[in-house]
C-alpha positions as a printed Julia matrix, in Angstrom:
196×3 Matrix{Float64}:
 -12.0   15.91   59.68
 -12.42  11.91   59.1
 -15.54  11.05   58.36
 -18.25   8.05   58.33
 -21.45   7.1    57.24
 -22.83   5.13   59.84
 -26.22   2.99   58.49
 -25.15   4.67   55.28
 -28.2    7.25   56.15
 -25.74  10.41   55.58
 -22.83  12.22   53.92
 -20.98  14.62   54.86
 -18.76  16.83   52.73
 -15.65  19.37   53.94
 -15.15  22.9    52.97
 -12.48  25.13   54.21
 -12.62  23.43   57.07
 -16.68  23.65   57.87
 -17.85  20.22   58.17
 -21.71  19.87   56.75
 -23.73  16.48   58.01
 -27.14  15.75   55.25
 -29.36  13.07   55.95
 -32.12  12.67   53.61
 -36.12  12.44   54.25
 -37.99   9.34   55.17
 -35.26   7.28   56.51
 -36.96   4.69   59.56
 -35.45   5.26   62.64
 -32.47   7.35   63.12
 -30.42   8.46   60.61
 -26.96   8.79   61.83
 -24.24   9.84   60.69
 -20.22  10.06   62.1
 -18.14  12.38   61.43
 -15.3   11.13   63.54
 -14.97   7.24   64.32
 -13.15   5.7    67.29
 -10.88   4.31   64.48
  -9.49   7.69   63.72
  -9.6    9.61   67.78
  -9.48   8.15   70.97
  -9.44  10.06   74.41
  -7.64   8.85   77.04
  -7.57  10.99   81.31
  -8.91  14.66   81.46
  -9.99  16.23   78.13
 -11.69  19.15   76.32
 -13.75  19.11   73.2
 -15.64  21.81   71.79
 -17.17  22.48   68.45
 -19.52  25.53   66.67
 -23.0   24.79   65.75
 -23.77  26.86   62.67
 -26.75  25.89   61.45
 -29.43  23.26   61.99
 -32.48  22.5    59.44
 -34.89  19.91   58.96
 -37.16  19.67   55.56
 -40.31  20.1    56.94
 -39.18  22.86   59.27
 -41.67  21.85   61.96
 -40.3   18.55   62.53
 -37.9   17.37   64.68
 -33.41  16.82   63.77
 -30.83  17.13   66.33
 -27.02  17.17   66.21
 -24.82  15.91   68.7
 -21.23  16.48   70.36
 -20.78  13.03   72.23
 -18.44  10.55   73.51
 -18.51   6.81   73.55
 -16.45   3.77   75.47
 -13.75   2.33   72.73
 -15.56  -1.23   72.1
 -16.31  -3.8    73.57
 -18.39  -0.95   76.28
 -19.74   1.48   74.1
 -23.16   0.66   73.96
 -22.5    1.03   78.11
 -20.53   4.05   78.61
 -21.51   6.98   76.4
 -22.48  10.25   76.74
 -23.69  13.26   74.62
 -25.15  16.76   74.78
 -28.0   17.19   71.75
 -29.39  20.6    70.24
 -32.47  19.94   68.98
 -33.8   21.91   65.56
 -36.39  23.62   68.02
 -33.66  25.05   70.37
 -33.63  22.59   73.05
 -30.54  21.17   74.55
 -30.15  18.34   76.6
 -27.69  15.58   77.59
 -27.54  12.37   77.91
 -25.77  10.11   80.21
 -24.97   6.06   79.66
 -27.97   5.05   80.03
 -29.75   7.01   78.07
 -31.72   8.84   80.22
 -31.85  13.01   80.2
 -29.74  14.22   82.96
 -30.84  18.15   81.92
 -33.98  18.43   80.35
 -34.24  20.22   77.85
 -33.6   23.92   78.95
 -36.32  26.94   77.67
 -35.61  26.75   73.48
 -33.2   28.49   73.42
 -33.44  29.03   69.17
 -30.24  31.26   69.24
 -28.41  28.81   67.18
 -30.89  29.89   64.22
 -29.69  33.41   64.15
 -26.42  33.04   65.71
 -23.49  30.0    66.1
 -24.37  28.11   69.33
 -21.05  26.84   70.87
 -21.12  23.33   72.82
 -18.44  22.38   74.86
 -17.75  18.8    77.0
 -15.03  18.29   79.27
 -14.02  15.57   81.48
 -11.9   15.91   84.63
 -11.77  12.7    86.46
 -14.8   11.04   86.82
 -16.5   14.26   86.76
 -18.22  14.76   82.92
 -19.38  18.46   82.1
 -21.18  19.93   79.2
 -21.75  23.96   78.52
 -23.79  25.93   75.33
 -22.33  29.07   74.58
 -25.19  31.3    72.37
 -23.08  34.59   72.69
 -22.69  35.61   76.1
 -20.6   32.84   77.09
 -20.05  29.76   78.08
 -23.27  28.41   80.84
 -23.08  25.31   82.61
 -25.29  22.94   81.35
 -25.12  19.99   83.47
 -22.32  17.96   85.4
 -22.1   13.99   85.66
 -20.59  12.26   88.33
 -19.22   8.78   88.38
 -18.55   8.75   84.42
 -16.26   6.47   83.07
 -12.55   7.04   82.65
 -11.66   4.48   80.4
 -10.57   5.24   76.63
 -13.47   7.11   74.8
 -14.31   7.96   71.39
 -15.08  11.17   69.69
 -19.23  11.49   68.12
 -20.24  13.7    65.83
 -24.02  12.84   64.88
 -26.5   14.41   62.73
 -30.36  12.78   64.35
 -33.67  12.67   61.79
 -36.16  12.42   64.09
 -39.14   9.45   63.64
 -41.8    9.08   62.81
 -41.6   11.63   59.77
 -37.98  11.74   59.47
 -37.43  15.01   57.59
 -34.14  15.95   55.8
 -31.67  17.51   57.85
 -28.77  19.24   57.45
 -26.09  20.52   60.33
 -23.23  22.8    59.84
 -20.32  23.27   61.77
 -16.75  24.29   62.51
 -14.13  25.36   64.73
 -13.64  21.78   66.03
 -11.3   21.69   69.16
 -10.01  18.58   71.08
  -7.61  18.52   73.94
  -6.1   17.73   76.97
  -7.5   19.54   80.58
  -4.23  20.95   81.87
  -3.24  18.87   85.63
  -5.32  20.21   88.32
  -3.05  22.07   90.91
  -1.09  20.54   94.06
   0.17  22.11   96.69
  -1.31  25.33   96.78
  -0.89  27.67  100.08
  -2.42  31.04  100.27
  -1.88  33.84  102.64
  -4.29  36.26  104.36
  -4.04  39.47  104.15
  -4.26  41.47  107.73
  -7.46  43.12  106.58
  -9.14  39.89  105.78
C-alpha cells in the first residue's frame, strides 16, 4: 500500500497487509482520504481491480460514511473523467460516472458488509467500464458504462464522512488486486454438432 492524506482529513495505518482509512468527527465537507495516489499507480488499456470491504463504521452509527473503489483521469482531466462505485455505512451501493451523476441507484441495503466482507470489483474493457459487489454468493453485476474514457487512469481509494454531521468513520480492508484483462479472443470458429 502507498498512502495519502488528501485535505489532511485522514490517516491510514497498515497491518499485515489490511489497510484501515480513520477520519475523525466534525470535519466540513468531505473528509477524504487516499490510499493510493496517481503518483504511485497508473492504469493504462483493459484492467481489473478488486478489493475486500471489511468493515465500515461511522461514530454516530446512524449517520452517514461511505468508502470507495474508484478511478480517476491522470491530470490535467481528472476532475472530467472519473468514476467510482461507493458502499455506503447503511448498505447501499451505487456508482458514479464522470459527471457525477448515479448511474445505479442505490440497490435494496444490502447491510451484508456488516456481518460479512463485501467484495467490489471494477473492470474496464475498452470503453466499456463495469462494476460488481460480491456479499458471499458471488460476484453480481452492478452496473455497466459505456463510452468511458480510455486514457491513463489512476487508482482511488476513499474513505467519505458524510455532511452535515460528519461522524467519525473508519473503513477496513484487504485483499487488494490490480491487473491487466487478458486480450479478448480473435478468430474464433465453432462447429455444430449434428444434433444441434
Amino acid at each position: 500500500w502507498f498512502t495519502y492524506e488528501y485535505f489532511s482529513n485522514g490517516t491510514a495505518t497498515i497491518d499485515n497487509g489490511t489497510l484501515k482509512l480513520s477520519v475523525p468527527s466534525g470535519k466540513t465537507g468531505y473528509a477524504q482520504m487516499f490510499a493510493i495516489t496517481e503518483d504511485k499507480v497508473t492504469l493504462e488499456g483493459d484492467f481489473v481491480q478488486e478489493i475486500t470491504l471489511n468493515s465500515l463504521t461511522s461514530t454516530p452509527s446512524d449517520q452517514l460514511s461511505s468508502f470507495v473503489m474508484g478511478v480517476a483521469a491522470a491530470k490535467p482531466d481528472s476532475s472530467k473523467f472519473w468514476y467510482r462505485a461507493e458502499v455506503y455505512s447503511n448498505g447501499d451501493i451505487q456508482t458514479y460516472n464522470t459527471t457525477n451523476e448515479v448511474t445505479t441507484p442505490g440497490t435494496a441495503a444490502v447491510k451484508a458488509f456488516k456481518n460479512t466482507p463485501t467484495k467490489l470489483k471494477m473492470a474496464r474493457r475498452g470503453s466499456t467500464l463495469t462494476t460488481y459487489y460480491d456479499t458471499g454468493s458471488g460476484y453480481v453485476l452492478h452496473s455497466s458504462i459505456g463510452n468511458a474514457y480510455t486514457g491513463k487512469l489512476f487508482v482511488q481509494l476513499i474513505l467519505l464522512s458524510h455532511p452535515t454531521t460528519n461522524p467519525a468513520a473508519v473503513a477496513v480492508v484487504d485483499d487488494y488486486k490490480l491487473g491487466c484483462l487478458p486480450p479478448t479472443p480473435t478468430n474464433l470458429t465453432h462447429t455444430c454438432s449434428s444434433d444441434g
